[in-house]
Short mmCIF file of C-alpha atoms in Angstrom, two decimals:
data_model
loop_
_atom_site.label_atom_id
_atom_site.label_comp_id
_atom_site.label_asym_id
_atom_site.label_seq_id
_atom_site.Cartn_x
_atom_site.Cartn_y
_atom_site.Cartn_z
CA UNK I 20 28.99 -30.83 -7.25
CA UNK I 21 30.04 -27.21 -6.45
CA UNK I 22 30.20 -26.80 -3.12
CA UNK I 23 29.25 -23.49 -2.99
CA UNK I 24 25.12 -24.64 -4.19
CA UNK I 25 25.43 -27.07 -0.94
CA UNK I 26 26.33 -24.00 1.44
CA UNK I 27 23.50 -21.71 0.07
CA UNK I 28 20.91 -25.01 0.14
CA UNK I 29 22.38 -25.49 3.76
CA UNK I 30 21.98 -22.11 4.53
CA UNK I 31 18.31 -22.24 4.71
CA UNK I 32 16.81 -22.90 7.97
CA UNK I 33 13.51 -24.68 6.34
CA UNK I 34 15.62 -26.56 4.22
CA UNK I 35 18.08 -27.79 7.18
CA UNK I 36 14.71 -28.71 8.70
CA UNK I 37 13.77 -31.22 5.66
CA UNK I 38 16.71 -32.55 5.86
CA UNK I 39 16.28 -33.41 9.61
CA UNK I 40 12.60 -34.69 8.61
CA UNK I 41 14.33 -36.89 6.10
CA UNK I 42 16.87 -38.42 8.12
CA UNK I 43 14.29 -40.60 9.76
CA UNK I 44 13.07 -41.89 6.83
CA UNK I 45 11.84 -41.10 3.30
CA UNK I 46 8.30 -38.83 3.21
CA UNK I 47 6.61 -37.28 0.56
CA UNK I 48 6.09 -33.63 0.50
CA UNK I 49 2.80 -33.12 2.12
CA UNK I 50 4.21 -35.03 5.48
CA UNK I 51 7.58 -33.14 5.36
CA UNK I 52 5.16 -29.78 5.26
CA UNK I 53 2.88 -31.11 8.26
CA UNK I 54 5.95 -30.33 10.59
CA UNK I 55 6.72 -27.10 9.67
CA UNK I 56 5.25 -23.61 9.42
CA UNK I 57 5.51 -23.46 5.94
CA UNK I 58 3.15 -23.93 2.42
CA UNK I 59 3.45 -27.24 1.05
CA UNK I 60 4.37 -24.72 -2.62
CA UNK I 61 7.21 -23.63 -0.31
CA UNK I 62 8.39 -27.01 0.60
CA UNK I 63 8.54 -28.03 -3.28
CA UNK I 64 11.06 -25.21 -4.14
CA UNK I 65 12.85 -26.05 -1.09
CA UNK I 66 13.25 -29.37 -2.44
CA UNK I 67 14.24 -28.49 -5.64
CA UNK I 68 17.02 -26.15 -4.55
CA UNK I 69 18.10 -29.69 -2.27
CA UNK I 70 17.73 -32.09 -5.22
CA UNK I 71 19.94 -29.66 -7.59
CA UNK I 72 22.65 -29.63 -4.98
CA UNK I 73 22.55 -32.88 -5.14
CA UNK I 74 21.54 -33.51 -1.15
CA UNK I 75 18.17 -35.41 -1.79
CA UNK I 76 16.29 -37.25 -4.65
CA UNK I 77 12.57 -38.10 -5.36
CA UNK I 78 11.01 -41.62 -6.40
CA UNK I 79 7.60 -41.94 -7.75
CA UNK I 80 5.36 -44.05 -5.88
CA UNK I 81 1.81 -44.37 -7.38
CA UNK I 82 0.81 -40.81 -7.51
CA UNK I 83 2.84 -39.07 -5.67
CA UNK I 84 6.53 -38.56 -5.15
CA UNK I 85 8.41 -39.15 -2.21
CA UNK I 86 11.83 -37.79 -1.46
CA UNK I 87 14.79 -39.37 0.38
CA UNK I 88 18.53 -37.86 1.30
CA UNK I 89 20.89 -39.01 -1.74
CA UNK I 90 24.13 -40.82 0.56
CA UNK I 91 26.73 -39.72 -2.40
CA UNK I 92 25.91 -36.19 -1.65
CA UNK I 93 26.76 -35.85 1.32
CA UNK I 94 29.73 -38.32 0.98
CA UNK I 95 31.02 -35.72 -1.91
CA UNK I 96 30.35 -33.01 1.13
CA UNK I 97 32.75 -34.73 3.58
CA UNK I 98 35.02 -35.28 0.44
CA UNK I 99 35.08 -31.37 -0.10
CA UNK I 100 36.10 -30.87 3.06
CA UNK I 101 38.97 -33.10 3.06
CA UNK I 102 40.29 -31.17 -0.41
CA UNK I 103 39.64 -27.64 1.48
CA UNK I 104 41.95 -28.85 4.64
CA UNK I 105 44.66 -29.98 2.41
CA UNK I 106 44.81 -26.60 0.56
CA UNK I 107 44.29 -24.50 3.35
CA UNK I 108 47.00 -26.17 5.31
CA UNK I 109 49.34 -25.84 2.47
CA UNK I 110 48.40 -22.23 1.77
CA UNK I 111 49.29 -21.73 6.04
CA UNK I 112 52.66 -23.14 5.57
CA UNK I 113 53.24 -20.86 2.56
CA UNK I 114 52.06 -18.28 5.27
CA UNK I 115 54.27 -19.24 7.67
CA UNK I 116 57.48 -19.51 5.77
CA UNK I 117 57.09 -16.05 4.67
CA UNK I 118 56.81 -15.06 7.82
CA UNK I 119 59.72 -17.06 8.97
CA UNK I 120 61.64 -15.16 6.38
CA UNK I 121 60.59 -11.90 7.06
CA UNK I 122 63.26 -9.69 9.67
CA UNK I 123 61.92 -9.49 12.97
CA UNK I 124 60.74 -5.59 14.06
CA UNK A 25 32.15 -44.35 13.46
CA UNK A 26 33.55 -42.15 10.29
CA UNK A 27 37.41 -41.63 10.56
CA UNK A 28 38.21 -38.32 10.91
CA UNK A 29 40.17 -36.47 8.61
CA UNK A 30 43.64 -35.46 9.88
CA UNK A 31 45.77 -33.69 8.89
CA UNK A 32 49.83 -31.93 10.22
CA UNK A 33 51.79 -29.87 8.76
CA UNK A 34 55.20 -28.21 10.43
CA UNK A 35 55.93 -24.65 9.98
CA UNK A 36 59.32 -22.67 11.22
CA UNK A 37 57.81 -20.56 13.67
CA UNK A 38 57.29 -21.19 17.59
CA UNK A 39 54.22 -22.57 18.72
CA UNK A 40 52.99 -19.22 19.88
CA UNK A 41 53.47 -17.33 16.34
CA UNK A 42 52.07 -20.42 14.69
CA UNK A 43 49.15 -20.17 16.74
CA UNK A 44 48.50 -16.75 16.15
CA UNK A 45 48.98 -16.29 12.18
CA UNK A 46 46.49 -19.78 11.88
CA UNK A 47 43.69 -17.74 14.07
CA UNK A 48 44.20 -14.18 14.09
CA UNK A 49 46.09 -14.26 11.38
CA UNK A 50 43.64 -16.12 9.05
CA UNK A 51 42.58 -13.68 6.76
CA UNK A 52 45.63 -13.57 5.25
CA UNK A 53 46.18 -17.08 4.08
CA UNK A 54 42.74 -18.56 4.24
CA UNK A 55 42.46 -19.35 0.58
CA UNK A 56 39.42 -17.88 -0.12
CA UNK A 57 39.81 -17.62 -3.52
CA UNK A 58 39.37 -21.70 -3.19
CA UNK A 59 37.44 -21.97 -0.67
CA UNK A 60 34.90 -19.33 0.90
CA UNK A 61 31.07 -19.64 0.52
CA UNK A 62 29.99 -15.95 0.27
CA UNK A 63 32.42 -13.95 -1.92
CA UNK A 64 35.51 -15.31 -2.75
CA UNK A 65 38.45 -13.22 -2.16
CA UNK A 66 36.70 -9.94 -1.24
CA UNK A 67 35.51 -11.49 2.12
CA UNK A 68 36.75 -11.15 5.31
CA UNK A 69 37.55 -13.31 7.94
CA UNK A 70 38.09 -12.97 11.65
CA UNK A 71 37.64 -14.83 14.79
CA UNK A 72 37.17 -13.70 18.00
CA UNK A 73 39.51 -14.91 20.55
CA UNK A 74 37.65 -16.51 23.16
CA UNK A 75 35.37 -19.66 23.80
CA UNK A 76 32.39 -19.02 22.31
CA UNK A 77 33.17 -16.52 20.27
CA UNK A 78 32.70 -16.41 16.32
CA UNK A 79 34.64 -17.18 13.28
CA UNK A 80 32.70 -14.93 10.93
CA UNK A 81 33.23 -14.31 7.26
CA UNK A 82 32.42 -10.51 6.39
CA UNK A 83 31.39 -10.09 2.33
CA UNK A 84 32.07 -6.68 0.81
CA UNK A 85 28.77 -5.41 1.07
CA UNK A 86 28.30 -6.21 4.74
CA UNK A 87 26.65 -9.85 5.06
CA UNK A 88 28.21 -11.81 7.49
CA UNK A 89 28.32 -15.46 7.69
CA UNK A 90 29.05 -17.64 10.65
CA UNK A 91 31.84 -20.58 10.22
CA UNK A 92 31.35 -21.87 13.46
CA UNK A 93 32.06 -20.94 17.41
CA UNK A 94 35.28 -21.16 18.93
CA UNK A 95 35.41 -24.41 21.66
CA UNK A 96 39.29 -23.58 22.69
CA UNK A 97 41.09 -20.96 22.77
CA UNK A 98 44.62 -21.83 24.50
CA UNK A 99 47.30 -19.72 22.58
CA UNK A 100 50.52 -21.49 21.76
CA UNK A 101 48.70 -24.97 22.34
CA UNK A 102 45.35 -25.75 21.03
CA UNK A 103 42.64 -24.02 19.20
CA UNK A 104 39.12 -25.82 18.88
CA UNK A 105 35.65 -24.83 16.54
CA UNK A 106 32.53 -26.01 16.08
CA UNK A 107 32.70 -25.86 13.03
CA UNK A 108 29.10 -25.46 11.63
CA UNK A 109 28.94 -23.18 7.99
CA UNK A 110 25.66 -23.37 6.73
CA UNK A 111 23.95 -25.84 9.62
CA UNK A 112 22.44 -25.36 13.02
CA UNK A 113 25.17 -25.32 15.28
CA UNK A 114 24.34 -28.46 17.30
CA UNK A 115 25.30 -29.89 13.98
CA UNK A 116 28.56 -28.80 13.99
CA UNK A 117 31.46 -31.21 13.11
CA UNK A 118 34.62 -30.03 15.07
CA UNK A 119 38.25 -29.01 14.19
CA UNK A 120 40.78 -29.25 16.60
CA UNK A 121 44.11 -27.39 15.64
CA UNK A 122 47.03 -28.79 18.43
CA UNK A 123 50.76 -27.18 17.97
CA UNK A 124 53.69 -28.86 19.23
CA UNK A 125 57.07 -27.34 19.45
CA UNK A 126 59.21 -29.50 16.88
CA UNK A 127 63.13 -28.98 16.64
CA UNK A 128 62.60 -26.85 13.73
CA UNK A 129 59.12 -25.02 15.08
CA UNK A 130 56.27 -26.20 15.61
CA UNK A 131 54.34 -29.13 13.79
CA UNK A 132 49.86 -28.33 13.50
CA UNK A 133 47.84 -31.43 13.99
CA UNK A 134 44.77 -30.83 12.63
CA UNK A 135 41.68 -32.76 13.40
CA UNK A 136 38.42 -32.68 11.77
CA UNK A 137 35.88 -34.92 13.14
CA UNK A 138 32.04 -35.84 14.40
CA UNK A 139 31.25 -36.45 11.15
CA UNK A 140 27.91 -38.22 11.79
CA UNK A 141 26.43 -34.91 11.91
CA UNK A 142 26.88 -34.58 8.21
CA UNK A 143 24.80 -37.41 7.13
CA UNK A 144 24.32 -40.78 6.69
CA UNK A 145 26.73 -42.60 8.37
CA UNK A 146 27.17 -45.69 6.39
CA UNK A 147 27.83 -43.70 3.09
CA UNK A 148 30.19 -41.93 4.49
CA UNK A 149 31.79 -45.01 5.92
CA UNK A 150 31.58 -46.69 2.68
CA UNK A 151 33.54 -43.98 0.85
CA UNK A 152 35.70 -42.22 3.13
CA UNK A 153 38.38 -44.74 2.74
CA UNK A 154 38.85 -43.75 -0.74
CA UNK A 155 38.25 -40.07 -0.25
CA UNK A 156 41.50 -40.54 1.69
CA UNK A 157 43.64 -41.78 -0.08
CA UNK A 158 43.26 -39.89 -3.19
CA UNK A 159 43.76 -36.30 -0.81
CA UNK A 160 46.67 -38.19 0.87
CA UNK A 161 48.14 -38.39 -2.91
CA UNK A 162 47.13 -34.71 -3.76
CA UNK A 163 48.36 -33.62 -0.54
CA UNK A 164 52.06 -35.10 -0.74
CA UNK A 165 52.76 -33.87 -4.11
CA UNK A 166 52.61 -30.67 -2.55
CA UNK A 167 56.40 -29.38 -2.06
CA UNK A 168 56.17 -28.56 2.26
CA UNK A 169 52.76 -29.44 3.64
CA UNK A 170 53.08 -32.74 5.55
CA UNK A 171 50.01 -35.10 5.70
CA UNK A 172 49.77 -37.99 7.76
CA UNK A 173 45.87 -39.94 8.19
CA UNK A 174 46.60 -41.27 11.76
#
């Protein structure tokens, strides 16, 4: 998963807002677009952009198709975020030796 | 409740100096090359120094996007964010950065937690075990940066 696809699908207020809708449980699209002010068209490429970063998932039942948030997705978020502490913090103590060696003034 | 992730690392300046080249100092050794969701290393970053303000990442052709809002802002000691890139900011999960004055400067706590807000909490519970232990492994094979899961 590249991280970067989860920020920008993140990034959208709508989307945020289908993932809040989701969180209760799974819906399909026409009941995720009855709470907000949005075209149900809309809400599909919302979706889409979600599924492709991996953050939610659709299974058919009967007719239509109902979506759900996808748990290893966000897992793999959290697990991003552990990767960009451990090279941030290492790329601050670079920082700070420098600076350490550096002559004061 | 998800552990958070922790992390320290000790660097050979006084608490003060450490403090300011992790905030103010950011831009400098943020890896953004790595890490930075607008435009790699052409961005900008600053943070304004005071609760509530902003750590905002400038791109080159103006756009800004907000990282989160600073929670503490005690120079020397402890700097706190809601930490919230790309969510509503009552989503935020927080970092806490504490320094400490060590014998040979100052050792950075870092503390990155309320991590319900991210998703569903029993995936994350059911993974983050792992998730640890292979960045505790990456981490140490670095040659300075100290990592300790507390």
């Amino acid at each position: 998963m590249a991280y970067d696809v989860v920020f920008s699908a993140l990034a959208d207020p709508t989307r945020r807002a289908i993932v809040e809708a989701l969180r209760g449980a799974p819906l399909p699209v026409g009941r995720i677009a009855e709470g907000l002010p949005v075209s149900r068209p809309a809400v599909s490429q919302h979706l889409r952009v979600l599924a492709e970063a991996g953050l939610v998932a659709a299974d058919a039942e009967g007719t239509r198709r109902v979506y759900r948030l996808v748990p290893e997705g966000w897992a793999e978020l959290r697990d991003y975020l552990d990767t960009m502490w451990d090279d941030a913090l290492a790329a601050y103590a670079r920082a700070a030796r420098d600076q350490a060696r550096r002559p004061p003034g | 409740m998800t552990d958070p992730v922790k992390k320290s690392v000790t660097v050979p300046l006084a608490p003060r100096e450490a403090f300011d080249l992790f905030t103010q100092g950011l831009d400098g050794w943020w890896p953004k090359d790595l890490h930075a969701p607008g435009n790699g290393d052409r961005s900008r970053l600053a943070v304004d120094p005071r609760p509530g303000g902003r750590l905002t990442e400038t791109r080159p052709d103006g756009a800004r996007t907000s990282w989160g809002t600073v929670t503490h802002w005690e120079p020397g000691r402890r700097f706190g964010l809601d930490w919230h890139v790309g969510r509503d900011a009552e989503d935020a999960t927080h970092v806490e950065v504490v320094f400490t004055r060590t014998d040979t400067g100052t050792r950075v706590d870092l503390t990155h937690s309320n991590w319900p807000a991210l998703g569903p909490h029993a995936a994350l519970q059911a993974t983050c075990r792992a998730h640890w232990d292979r960045a505790l492994r990456r981490c140490y094979a670095g040659c300075t940066a100290l990592c300790a899961a507390a």
